Structure formats: structure tokens, C-alpha cells
C-alpha positions as MATLAB code, in Angstrom:
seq = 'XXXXXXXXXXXXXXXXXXXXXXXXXXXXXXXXXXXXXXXXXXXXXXXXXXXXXXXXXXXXXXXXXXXXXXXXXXXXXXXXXXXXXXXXXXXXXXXXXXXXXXXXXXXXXXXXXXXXXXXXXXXXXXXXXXXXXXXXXXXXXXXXXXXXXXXXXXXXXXXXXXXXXXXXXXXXXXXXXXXXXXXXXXXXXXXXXXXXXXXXXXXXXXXXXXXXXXXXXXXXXXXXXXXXXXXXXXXXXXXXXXX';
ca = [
     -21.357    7.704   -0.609;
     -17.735    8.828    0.703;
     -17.628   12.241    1.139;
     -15.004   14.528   -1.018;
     -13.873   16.295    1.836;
     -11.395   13.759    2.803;
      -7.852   14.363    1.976;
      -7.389   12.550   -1.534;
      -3.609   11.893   -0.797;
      -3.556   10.038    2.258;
      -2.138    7.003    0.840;
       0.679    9.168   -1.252;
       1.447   11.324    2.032;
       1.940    7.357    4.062;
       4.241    6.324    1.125;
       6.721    9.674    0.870;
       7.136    9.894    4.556;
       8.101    6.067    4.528;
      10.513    6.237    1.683;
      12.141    9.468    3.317;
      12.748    7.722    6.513;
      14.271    4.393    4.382;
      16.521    6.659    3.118;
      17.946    7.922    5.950;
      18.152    4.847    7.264;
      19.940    3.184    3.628;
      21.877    6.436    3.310;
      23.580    5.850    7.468;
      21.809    9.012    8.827;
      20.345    6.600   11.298;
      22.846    3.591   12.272;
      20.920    0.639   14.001;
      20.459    1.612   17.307;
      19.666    5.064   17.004;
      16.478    6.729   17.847;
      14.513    8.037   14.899;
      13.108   11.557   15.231;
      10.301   11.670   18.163;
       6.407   11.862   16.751;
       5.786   15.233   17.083;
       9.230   16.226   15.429;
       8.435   13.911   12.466;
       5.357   15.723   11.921;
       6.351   18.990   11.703;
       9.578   18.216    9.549;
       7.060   16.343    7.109;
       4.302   19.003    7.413;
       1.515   15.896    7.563;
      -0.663   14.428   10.242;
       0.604   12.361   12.942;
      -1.658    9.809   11.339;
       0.286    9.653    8.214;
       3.250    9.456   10.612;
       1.962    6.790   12.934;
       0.849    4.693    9.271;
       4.684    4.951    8.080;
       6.266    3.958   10.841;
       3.917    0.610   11.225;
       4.622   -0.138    7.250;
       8.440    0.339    8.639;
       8.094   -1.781   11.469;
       5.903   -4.341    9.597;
       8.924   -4.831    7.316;
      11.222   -4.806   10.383;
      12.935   -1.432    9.982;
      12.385    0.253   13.203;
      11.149   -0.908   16.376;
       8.860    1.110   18.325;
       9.550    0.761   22.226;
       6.438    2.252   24.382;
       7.520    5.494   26.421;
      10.578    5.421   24.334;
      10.553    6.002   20.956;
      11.112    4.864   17.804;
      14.389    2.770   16.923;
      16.198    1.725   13.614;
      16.906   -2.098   13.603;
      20.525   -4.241   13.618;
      20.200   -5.690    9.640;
      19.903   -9.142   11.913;
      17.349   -8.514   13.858;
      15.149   -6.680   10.420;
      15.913  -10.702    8.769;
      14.145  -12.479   11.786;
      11.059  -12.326   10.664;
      11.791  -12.660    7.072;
      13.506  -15.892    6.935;
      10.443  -18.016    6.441;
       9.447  -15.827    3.384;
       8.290  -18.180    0.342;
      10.642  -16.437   -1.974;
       9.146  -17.658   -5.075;
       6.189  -16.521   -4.162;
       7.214  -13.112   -3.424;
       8.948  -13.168   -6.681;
       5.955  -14.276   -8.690;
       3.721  -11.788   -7.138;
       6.537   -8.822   -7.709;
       6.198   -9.859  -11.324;
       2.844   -9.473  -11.726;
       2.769   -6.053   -9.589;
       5.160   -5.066  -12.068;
       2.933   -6.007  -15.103;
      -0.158   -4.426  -13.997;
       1.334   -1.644  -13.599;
       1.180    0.083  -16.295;
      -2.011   -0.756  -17.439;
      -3.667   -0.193  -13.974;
      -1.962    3.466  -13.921;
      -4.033    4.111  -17.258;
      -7.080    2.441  -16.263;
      -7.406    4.628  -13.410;
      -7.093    7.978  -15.746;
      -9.328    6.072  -18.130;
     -11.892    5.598  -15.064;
     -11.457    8.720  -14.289;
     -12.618   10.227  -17.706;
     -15.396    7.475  -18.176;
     -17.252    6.430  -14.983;
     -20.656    6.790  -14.386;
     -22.607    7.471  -11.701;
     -23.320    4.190  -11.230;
     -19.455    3.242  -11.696;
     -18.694    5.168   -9.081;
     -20.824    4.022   -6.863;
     -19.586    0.634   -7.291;
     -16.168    1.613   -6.829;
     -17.395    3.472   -3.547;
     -19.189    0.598   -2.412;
     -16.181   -1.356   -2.997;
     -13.969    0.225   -1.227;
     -16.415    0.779    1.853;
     -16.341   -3.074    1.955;
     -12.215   -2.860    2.229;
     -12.262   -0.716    5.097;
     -15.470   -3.119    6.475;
     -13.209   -6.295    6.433;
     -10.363   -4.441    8.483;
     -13.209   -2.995   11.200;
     -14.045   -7.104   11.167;
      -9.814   -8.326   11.038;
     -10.797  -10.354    8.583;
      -8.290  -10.247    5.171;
      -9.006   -7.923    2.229;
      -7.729   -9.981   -0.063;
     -11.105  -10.458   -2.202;
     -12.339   -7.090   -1.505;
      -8.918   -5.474   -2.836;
      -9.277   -7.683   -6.063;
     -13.286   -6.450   -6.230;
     -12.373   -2.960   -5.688;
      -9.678   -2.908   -8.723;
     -12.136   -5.168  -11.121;
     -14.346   -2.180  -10.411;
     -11.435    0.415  -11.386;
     -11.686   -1.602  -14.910;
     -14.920   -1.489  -15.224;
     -15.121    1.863  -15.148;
     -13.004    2.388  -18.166;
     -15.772    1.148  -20.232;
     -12.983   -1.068  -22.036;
     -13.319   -4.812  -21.433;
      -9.603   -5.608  -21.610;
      -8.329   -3.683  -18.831;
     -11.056   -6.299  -16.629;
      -9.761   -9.374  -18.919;
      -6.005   -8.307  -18.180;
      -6.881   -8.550  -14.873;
      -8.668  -12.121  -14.287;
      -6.293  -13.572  -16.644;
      -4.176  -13.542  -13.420;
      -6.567  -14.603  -10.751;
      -6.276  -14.392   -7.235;
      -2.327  -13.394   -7.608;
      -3.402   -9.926   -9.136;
      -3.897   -9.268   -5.393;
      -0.488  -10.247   -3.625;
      -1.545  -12.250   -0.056;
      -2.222   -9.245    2.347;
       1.076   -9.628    4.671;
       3.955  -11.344    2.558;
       5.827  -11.970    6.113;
       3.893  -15.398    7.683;
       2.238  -15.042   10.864;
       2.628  -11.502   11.263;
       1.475   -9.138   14.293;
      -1.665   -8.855   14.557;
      -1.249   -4.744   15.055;
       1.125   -5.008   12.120;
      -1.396   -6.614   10.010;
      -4.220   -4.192   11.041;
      -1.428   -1.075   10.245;
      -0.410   -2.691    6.799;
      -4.144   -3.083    5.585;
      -5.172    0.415    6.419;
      -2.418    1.811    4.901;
      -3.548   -0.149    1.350;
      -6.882    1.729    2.187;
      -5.164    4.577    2.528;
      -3.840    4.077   -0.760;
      -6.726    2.852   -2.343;
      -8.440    6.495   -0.786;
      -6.632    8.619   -2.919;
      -6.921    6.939   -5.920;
     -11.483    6.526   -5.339;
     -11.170    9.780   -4.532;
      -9.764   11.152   -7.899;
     -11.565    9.067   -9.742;
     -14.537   10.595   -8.215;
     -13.250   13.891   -9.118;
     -12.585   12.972  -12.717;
      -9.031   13.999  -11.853;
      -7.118   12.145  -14.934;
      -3.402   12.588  -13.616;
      -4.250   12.740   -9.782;
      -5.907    9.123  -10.407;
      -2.768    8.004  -12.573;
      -0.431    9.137   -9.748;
      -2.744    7.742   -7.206;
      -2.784    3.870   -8.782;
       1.661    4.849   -9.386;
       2.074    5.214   -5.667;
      -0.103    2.336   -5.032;
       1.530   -0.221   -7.005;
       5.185    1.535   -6.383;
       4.932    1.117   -2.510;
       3.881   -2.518   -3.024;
       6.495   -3.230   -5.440;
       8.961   -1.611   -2.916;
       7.802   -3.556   -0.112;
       8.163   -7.106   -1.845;
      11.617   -5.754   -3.148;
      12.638   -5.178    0.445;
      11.571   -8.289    1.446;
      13.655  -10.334   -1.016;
      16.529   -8.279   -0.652;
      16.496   -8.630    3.286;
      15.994  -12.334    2.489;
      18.854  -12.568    0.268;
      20.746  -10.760    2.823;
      20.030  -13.496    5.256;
      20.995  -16.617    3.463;
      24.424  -15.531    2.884;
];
């Protein structure tokens, strides 16, 4: 079973550090062309790991913020060059999945507090085991998709209410939004992108496992924020592009 020791706000940690960078950069602190803050700097102004660091700058660089030059540093992206790799989105897609991100969310937010309160042993096991096979199908490169989709089924579950899993499969596979929205992406970019979802995922097991009510609702908020926020981004950027 995962151990309790691990920090239970990994995923929350990846997603404030992000947004406070894509502030400064939507606010004009940093102007394309300029050189973000080194590593170490970052780290200490954040007061987090330089792996929740390293994880929010590849979900930046994934959605073609920042570019990170070796030896160099870190470096905030002309608007052009951010839309090169987002021209071939399939905006309807993107749109249909940011609808149903926004619909679960509120229900998923209270079926994690309702997990929380409920699970069982075995419950949590499952959702453990679940979430072990996540992290297994990154180790392997292969996608996540169906293990993401398992891993929140087993969220439901655990709130001993049949509805929360019924609101769920009603939607099918696009519950779970394709694991890169940008075709053909990196493959380090891919890698970075699923681990931080595990990240995410981490804190919300975690307080579940603790039969922490709120720390599992803000957990699942973060979660499904960041990926609303990300598929936002995207069609804005595309938008951006076609005019």
C-alpha cells in the first residue's frame, strides 16, 4: 500500500507554482524573450522542491509557454511561436471535453469528501491499487487514459452511492480527456504532463486515505481546475492563431 509519508499536496504545490508563473507572464512581468527566474531561485521564492519546480515548468512548456534551452535557462515564448504547436488542435474536441471537465466537477469534488468519509479498507485499497497502475503505465510510456478513468470509477465507488459511478459512465471514455490535447507531442512533454496528473491524483488518494473531507475536496478542485485551465489555454491560443 502507498505509504502516508508522502507529501499529500504534490499535485496542488505543481498547479500554484504554474499559475504564478502564467501570471507573470499574462500580467508582462516576463515579455517573450526574457529569461524566467533560474531553478534554484524559483525554488526558494516558492518555498517547494525543485521537483515541483521542474513539473511546472514542463506543464508550461508542454502548453508552449516557456522554452527551456540546456545550460541556459528557462525562456518565455513570442505568442507565435506558443501557437505552433497548437494549430492542429481538434477544437471541438477540446471544447467537448472542457464541457464535460466542467460538469464533473462538481460532483467529483463531493465524491471525493464523500470517499473520504465512507471508504473501506477494501475501497482504499482499490483506489491504491489504482493509482499504482497510473504511475505503472508512465514507468511503461504507455497512455493512462484507462487507468485515469479506473482510478476515478474507484473514487465513486467509494462513496457507497451508485450515482456518483452512473454520472460517470454515462459519459464514457470522454470523462477522461485524451492524455495530451496537443497531437504528436514530445515525448519528454508527454512523460512530464502524465506525472504531473499523478501528481495530482497523489494528493487527492492520499486524503482520501486520511479521511481528510476538505483536503480530498480541494485535492479533486485543483485537479479538475488545472485541467480545465489547460484546455482553456489551448483554445484561447488557438483562437489567437486563426485570426
Amino acid at each position: 500500500m502507498q505509504t502516508k509519508d508522502r507529501s499529500k499536496t504534490a499535485g496542488s504545490l505543481v498547479f500554484q507554482v504554474g499559475e504564478s508563473l502564467r501570471l507573470a507572464i499574462s500580467s508582462g512581468q516576463y515579455a517573450p524573450g526574457d529569461k524566467l527566474p533560474s531553478e534554484a531561485e524559483l525554488t526558494e521564492a516558492h518555498k517547494v522542491s525543485r521537483t515541483v519546480i521542474r513539473e511546472a515548468v514542463a506543464a508550461m512548456k508542454s502548453d508552449g509557454l516557456v522554452e527551456v534551452r540546456q545550460g541556459a535557462g528557462i525562456f518565455v515564448l513570442e505568442p507565435a511561436s506558443a501557437l505552433a504547436n497548437n494549430r492542429r488542435i481538434d477544437k471541438a474536441r477540446v471544447s467537448s471535453d472542457l464541457e464535460v471537465l466542467e460538469v464533473r466537477a462538481p460532483l467529483e469534488i463531493e465524491a471525493a469528501a464523500l470517499a473520504a468519509a465512507r471508504r473501506s479498507p477494501a475501497q482504499e485499497e482499490a483506489i491504491f491499487e489504482c493509482h499504482r497502475q497510473v504511475l505503472r503505465c508512465i514507468e511503461r510510456n504507455e497512455s493512462i487514459r484507462e487507468a485515469d478513468l479506473a482510478l476515478h470509477f474507484a473514487i465513486a465507488d467509494a462513496t457507497n452511492n451508485p450515482l456518483f459511478r452512473q454520472h460517470l459512465e454515462f459519459h464514457g471514455g470522454a470523462v477522461i480527456p485524451q492524455s495530451r490535447p496537443v497531437p504528436d507531442p514530445e515525448p519528454a512533454e508527454q512523460t512530464a504532463y502524465r506525472r504531473l496528473i499523478h501528481q495530482e491524483h497523489e494528493a487527492i488518494v492520499m486524503a482520501i486515505s486520511d479521511r481528510d473531507e476538505e483536503a480530498a475536496r480541494n485535492a479533486m478542485r485543483d485537479h479538475l481546475r488545472g485541467s480545465q485551465i489547460r484546455y482553456r489555454d489551448l483554445l484561447r491560443n488557438s483562437r489567437a492563431g486563426s485570426n
